[in-house]
Coordinates of C-alpha atoms and ligand atoms in Angstrom, one line a residue:
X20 CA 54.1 48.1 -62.0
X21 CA 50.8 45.9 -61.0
X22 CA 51.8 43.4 -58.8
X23 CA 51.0 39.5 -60.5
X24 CA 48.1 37.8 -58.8
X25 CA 49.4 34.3 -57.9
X26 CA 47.7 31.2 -56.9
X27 CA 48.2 30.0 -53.6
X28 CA 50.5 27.2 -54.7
X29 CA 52.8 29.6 -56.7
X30 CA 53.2 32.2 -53.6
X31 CA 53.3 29.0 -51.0
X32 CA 56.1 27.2 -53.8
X33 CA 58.3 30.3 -53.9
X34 CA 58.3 30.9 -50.6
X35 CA 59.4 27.2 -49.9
X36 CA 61.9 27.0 -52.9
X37 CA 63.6 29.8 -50.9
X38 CA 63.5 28.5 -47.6
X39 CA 67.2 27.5 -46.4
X40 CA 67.1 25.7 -43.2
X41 CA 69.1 27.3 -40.4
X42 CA 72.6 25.8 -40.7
X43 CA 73.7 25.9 -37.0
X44 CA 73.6 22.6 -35.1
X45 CA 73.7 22.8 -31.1
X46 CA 73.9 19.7 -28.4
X47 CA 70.9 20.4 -25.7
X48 CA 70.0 17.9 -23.3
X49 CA 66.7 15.7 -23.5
X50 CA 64.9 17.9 -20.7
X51 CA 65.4 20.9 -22.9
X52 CA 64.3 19.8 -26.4
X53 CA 60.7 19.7 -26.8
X54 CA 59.6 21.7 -30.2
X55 CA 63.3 21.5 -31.5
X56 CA 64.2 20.2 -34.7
X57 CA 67.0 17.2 -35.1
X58 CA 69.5 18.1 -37.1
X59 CA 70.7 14.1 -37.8
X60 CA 69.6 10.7 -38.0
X61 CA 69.5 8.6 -34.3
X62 CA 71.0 5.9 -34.8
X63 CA 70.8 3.4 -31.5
X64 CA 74.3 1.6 -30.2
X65 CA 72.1 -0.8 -28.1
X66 CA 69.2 -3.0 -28.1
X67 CA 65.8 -1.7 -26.8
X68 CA 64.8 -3.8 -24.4
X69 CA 68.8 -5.1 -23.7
X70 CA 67.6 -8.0 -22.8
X71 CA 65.0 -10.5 -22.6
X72 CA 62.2 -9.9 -20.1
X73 CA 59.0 -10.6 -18.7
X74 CA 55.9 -8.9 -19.7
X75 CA 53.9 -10.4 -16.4
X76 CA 54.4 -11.3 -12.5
X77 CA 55.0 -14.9 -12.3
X78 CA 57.0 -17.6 -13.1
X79 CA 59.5 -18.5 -15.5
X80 CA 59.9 -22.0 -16.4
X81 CA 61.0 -24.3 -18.9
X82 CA 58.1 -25.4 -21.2
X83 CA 59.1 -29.6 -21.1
X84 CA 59.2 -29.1 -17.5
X85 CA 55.7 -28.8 -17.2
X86 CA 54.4 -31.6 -18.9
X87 CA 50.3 -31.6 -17.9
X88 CA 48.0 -28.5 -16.0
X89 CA 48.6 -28.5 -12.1
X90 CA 52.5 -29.9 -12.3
X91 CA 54.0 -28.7 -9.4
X92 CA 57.9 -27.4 -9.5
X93 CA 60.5 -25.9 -6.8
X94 CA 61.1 -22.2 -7.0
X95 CA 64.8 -22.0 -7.6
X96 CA 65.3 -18.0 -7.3
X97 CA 63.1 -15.4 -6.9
X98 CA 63.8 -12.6 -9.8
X99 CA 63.4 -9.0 -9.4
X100 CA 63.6 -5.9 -12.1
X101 CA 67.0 -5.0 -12.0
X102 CA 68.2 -8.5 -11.1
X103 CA 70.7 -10.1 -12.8
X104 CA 69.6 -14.0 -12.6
X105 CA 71.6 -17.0 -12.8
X106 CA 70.4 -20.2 -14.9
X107 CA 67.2 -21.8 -14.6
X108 CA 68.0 -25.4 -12.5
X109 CA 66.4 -27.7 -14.7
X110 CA 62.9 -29.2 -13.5
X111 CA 62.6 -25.4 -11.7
X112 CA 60.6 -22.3 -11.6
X113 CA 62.0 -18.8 -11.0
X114 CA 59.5 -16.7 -9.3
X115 CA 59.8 -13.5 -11.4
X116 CA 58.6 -9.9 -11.8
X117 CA 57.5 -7.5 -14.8
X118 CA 61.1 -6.1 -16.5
X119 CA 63.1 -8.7 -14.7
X120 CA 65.5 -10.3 -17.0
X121 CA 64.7 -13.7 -18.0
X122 CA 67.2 -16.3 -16.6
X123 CA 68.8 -18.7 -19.2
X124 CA 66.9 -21.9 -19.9
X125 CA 63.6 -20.5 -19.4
X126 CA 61.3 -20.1 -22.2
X127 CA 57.9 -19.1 -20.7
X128 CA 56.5 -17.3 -17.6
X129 CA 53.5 -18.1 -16.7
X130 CA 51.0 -15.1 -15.3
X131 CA 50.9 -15.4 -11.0
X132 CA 47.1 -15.7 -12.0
X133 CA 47.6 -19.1 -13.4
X134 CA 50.0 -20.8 -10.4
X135 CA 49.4 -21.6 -6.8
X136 CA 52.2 -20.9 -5.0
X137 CA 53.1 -22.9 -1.2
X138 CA 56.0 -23.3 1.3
X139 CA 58.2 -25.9 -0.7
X140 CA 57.1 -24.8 -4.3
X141 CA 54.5 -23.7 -7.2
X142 CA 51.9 -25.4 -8.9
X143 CA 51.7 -24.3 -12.6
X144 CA 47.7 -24.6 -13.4
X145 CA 48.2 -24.0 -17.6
X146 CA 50.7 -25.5 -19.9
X147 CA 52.6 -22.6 -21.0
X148 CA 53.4 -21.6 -25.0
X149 CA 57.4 -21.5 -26.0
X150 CA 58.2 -17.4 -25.3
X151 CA 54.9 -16.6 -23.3
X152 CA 54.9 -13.2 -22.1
X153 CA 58.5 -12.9 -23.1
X154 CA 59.3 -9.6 -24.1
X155 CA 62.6 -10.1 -26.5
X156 CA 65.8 -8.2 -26.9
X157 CA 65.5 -5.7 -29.1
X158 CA 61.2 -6.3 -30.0
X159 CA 61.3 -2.9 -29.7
X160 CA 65.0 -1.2 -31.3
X161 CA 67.4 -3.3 -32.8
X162 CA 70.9 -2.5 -32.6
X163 CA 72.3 0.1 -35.0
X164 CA 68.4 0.8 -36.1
X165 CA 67.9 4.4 -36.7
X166 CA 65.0 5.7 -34.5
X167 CA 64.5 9.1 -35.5
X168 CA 65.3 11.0 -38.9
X169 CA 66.5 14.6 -39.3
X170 CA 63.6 17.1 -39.7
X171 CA 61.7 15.9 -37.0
X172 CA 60.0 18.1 -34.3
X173 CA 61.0 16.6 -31.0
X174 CA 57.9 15.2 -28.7
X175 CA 56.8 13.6 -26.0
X176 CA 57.3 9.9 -27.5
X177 CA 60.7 10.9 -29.8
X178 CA 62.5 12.3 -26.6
X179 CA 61.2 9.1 -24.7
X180 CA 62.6 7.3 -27.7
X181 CA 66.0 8.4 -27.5
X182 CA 66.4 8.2 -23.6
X183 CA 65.5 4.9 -24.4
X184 CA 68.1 4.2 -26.4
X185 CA 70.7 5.9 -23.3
X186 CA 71.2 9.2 -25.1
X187 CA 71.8 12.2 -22.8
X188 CA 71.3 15.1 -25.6
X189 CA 70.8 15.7 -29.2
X190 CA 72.2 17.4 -32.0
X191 CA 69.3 19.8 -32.8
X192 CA 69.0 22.8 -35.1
X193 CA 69.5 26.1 -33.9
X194 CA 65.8 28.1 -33.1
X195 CA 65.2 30.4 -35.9
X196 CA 65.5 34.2 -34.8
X197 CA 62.4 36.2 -35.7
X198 CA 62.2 40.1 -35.3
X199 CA 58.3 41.5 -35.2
X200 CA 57.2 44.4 -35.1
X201 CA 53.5 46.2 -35.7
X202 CA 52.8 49.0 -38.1
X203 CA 49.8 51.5 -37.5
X204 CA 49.4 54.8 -35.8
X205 CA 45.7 53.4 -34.8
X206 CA 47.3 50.6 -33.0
X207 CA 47.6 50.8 -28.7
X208 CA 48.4 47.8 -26.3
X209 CA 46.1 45.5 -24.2
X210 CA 46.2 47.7 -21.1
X211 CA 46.7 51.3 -23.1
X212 CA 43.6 53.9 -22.8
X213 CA 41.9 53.0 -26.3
X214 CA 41.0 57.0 -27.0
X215 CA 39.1 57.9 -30.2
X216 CA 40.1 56.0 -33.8
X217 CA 42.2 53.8 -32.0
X218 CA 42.2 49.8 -31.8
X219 CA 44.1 47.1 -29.8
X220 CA 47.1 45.8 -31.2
X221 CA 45.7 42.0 -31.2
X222 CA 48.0 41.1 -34.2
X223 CA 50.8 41.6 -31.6
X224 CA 49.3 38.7 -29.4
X225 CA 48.3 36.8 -32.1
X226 CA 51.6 36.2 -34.1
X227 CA 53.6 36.0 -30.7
X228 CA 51.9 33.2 -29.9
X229 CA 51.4 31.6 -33.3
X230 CA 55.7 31.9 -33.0
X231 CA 56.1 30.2 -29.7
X232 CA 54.2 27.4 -30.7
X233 CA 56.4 26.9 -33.2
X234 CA 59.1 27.3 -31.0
X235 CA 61.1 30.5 -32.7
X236 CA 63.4 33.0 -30.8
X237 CA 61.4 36.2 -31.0
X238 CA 62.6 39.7 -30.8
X239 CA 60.0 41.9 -30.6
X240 CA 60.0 45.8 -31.5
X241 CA 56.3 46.5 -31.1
X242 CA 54.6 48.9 -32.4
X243 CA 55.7 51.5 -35.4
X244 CA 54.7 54.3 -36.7
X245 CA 53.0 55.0 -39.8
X246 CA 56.4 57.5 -41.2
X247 CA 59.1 56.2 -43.7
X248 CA 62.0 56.6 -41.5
X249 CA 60.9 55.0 -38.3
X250 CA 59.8 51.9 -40.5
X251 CA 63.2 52.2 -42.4
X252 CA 64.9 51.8 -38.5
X253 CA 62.7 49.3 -37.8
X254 CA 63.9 47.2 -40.4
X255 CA 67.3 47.8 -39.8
X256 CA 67.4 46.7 -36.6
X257 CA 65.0 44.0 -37.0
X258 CA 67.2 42.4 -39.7
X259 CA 70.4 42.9 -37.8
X260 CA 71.0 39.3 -36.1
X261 CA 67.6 37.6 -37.6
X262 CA 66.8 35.2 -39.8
X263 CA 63.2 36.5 -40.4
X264 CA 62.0 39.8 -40.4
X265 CA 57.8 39.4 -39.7
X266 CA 55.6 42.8 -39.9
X267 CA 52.1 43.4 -39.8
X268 CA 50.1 46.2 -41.6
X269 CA 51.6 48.9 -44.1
X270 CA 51.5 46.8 -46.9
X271 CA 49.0 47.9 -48.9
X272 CA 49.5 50.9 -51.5
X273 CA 47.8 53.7 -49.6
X274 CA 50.1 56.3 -48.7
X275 CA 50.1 55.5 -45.2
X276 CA 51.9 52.1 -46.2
X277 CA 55.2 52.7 -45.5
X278 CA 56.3 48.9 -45.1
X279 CA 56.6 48.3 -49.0
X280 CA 58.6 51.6 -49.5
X281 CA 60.9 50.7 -46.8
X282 CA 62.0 47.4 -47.3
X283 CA 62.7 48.6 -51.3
X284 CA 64.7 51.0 -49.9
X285 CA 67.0 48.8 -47.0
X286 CA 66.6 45.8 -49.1
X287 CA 64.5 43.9 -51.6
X288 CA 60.8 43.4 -52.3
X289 CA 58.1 41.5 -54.3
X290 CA 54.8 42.3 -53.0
X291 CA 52.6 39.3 -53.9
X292 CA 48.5 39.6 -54.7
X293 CA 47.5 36.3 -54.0
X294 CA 44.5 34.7 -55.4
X295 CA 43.6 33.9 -51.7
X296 CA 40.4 35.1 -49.3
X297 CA 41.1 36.4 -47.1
X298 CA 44.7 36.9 -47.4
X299 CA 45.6 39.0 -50.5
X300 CA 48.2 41.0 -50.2
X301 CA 51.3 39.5 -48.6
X302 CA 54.9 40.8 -49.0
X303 CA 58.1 38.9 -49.0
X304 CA 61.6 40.0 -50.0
X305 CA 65.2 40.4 -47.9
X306 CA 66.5 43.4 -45.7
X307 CA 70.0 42.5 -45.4
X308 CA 70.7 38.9 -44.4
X309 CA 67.3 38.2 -43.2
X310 CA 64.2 37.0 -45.3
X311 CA 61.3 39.5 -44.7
X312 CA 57.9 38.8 -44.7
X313 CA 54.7 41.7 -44.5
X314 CA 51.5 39.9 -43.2
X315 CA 48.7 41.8 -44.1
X316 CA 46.9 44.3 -41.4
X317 CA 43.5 42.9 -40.7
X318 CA 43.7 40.0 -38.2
X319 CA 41.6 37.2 -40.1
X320 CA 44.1 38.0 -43.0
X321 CA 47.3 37.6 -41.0
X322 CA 46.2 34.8 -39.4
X323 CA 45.1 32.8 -42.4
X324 CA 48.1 34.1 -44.1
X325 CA 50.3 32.8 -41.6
X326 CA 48.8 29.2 -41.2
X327 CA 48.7 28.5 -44.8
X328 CA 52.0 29.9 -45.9
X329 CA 54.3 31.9 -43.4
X330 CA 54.2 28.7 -40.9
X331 CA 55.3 26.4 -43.8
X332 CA 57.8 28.8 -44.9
X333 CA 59.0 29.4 -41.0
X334 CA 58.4 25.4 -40.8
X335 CA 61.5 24.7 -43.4
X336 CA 63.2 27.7 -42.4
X337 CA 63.5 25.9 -38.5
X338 CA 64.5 22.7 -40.7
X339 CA 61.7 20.6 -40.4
X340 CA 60.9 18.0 -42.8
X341 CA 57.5 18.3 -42.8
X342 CA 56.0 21.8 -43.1
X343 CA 52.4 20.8 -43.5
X344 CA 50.0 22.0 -43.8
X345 CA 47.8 19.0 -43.5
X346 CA 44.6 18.4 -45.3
X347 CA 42.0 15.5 -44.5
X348 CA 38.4 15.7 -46.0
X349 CA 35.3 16.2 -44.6
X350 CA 31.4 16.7 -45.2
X351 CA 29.9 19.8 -44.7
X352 CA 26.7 20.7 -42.9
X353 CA 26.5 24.1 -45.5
X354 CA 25.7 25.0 -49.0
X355 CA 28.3 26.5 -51.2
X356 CA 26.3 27.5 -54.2
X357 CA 28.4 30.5 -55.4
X358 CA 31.7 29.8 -57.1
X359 CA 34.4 32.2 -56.1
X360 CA 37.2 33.4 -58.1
X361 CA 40.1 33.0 -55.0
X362 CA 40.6 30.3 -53.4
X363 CA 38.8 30.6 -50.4
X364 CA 40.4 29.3 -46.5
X365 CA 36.9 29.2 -44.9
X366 CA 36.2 29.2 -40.5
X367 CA 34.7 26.2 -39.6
X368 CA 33.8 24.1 -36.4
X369 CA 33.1 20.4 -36.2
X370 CA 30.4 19.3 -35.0
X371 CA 30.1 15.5 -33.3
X372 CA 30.1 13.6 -36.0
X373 CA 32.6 15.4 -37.8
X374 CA 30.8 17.4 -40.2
X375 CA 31.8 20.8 -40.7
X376 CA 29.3 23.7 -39.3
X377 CA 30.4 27.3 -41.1
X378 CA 30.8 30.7 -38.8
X379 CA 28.3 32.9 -39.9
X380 CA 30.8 36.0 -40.6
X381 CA 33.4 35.3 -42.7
X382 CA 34.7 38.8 -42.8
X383 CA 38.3 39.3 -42.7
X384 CA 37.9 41.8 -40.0
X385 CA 36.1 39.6 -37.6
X386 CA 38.3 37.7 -35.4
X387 CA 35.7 36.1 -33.6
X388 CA 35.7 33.7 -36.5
X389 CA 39.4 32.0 -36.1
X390 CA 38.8 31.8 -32.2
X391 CA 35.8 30.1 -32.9
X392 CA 37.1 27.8 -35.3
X393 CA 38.7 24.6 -35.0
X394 CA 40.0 24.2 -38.9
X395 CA 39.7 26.2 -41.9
X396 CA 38.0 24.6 -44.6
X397 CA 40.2 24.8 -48.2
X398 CA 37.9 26.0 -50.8
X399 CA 38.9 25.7 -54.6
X400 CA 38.9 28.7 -57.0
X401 CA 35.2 28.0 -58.7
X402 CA 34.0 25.5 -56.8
X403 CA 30.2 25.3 -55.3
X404 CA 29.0 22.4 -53.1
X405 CA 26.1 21.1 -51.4
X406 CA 25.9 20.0 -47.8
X407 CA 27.3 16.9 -47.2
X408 CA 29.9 17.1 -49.8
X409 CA 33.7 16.2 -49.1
X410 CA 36.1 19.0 -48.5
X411 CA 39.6 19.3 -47.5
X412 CA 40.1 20.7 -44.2
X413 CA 43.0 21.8 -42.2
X414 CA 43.3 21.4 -38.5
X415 CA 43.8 24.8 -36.5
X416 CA 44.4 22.3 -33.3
X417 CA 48.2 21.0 -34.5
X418 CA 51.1 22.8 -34.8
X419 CA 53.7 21.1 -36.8
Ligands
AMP1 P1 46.8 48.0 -43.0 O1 47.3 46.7 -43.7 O2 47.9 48.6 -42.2 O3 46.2 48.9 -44.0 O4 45.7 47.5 -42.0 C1 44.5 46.9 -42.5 C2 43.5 46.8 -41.3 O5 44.0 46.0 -40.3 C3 43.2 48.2 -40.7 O6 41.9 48.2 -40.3 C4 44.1 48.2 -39.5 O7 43.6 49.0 -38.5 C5 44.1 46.7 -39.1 N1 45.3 46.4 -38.4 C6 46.6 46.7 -38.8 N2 47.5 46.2 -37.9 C7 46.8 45.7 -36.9 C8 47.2 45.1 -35.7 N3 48.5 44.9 -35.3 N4 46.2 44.6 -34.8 C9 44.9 44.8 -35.2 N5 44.5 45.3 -36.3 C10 45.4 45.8 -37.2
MG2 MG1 48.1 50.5 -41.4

């Protein structure tokens, strides 16, 4: 039977419709989170800051205290962060740091900057605002706010977030187990003695690290031969304990593709043609419990396969609410006067002012191309441009 050409939005919709997030939550403390998904809201117990505070060094007063510029008031306490203070004495200042609580009664600190201090007091040079450089309770989380939503990838500023609010660990999804391996009697590894018809296996390097980015569990079985039964095994193992299954090569019809016969006969297959360049040929079906996906063989293809729809897919399969990926527009620097019939995922740089330059070999063997590139300019089924013209275009620097 001829495989259906789809569009990119029917292969990437399928592929997302099918996507269950993995249903294991674990605990893991805030050192060890970063890249992992939460797996439920954050709601805060307390108030971020718990009290009120001062955003300056200087001195906390009582705004009707100072009644003119230059009044001159006894310091009552001196207040350190961590302090806990005791009331302002009226007609008083409380010499006072940055985070130090404010003491009850005061209503403004005015900057050391702005006061002379002595032996028997402080002069207070400005007249100070009601709740100058006051940092309230909870200007920053209220209590019982909820900070962070399930489906979030934990970073920097989301794990500072939620030691903020005093939690020790969080309720994360469990990584998503992939199993890779690499199909091609051609292919040696990095290292290997090339010898004649042979290439690197770069997809190997390529995909593993495209995976750890997104933070998955990889198992990885290398490299298999181009034979029916040692792909068959392959994919038995691979799918045993896995929640993806991820080859490269093998799946086109020659009769040294052995991918698509195998998986039909350990599990189930739909091998897609997708109106994509490059790209084309992408398979996707089940071996056992495990989704299985067959990038295709030449690097640019696997790679621009990947980021446009095996990292969404992976992306909700890890749980995450967002599975991008994201478009902004931008002008070109190039001419596009030939209309295509795929929809075409284009190398590009920027240059300073955000225009996009094209690499000058667009073949899908050339892998020089995606290293070079920053972003991959979308291009429409059909559509032609002239320099200058907006296009949407997909940052290569973000993972999700
Ligand atoms: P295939 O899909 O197996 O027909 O492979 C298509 C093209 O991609 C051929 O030129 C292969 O040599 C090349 N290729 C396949 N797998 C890899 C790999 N892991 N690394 C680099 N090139 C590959
Ligand atoms: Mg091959």
């Amino acid at each position: 039977m001829k495989a259906p050409l789809l569009t990119f939005e029917e292969a990437l919709g399928q592929l997302l419709a099918s996507a269950r997030p993995v249903p294991e939550h674990e605990s893991v403390g805030l050192l060890d989170v970063t890249g992992r998904v939460l797996a439920s809201d954050l709601v805060s117990s307390i108030a971020v800051p718990p009290h009120d505070n001062s955003a300056m060094d200087g001195y906390a007063v009582r705004c009707v205290d100072v009644t003119q510029p230059g009044v001159r008031l006894p310091v009552s306490q001196r207040v350190p962060a961590g302090a806990s203070p005791a009331p302002l004495a009226a007609g008083s200042a409380a010499r006072i740091f940055t985070g130090a609580p404010i003491p009850s009664g005061a209503d403004a600190v005015v900057m050391q900057e702005r006061c002379r201090a002595d032996t028997d007091g402080v002069a207070i040079d400005e007249l100070p605002r009601l709740g100058q450089n006051i940092r309230r309770r909870g200007e920053d989380i209220e209590v019982g706010a909820s900070v962070l939503s399930a489906g979030v990838r934990l970073n920097a500023a989301r794990i500072g977030l939620a030691a903020s609010i005093g939690v020790p660990q969080l309720n994360v999804l469990r990584r998503l187990r992939v199993a890779v391996f690499f199909t091609g009697d051609e292919l040696r590894e990095p290292g290997e003695v090339l010898g004649p018809g042979a290439i690197f296996n770069s997809n190997r390097y390529m995909v593993r690290s495209l995976l750890a980015m997104l933070g998955c569990e990889v198992t990885d079985l290398g490299i298999v031969r181009d034979d029916l039964t040692a792909t068959r095994d392959a994919l038995r193992r691979a799918a045993a304990a896995h929640d993806v299954v991820l080859t490269c090569g093998g799946v086109s019809v020659g009769e040294e593709d052995h991918v698509k016969a195998a998986v039909e006969s350990e599990g189930a297959l739909s091998l897609w043609k997708i109106a994509i360049k490059p790209g084309k040929p992408l398979a996707f079906g089940r071996v056992g419990e495990a989704d299985f996906i067959g990038l295709p063989g030449n690097p640019v293809s696997a790679f621009v396969t990947f980021v446009m729809l095996v990292q969404p897919f992976l992306c909700r399969r890890m749980g995450l609410r967002d599975v991008g990926p994201v478009r902004r527009e931008v002008p070109t620097t190039f001419d596009w006067p030939r209309a295509e019939s795929r929809r075409e995922f284009v190398r590009v740089q920027l240059d300073a002012d955000g225009r996009a330059v094209l690499h000058p070999r667009q073949g899908s063997g050339v892998l020089s191309s995606c290293a070079w590139a920053d972003g991959l300019l979308d291009v429409a089924p059909g559509r032609t441009f002239a320099a200058g013209e907006l296009l949407p275009y997909i940052s290569l620097r973000e993972a999700n």
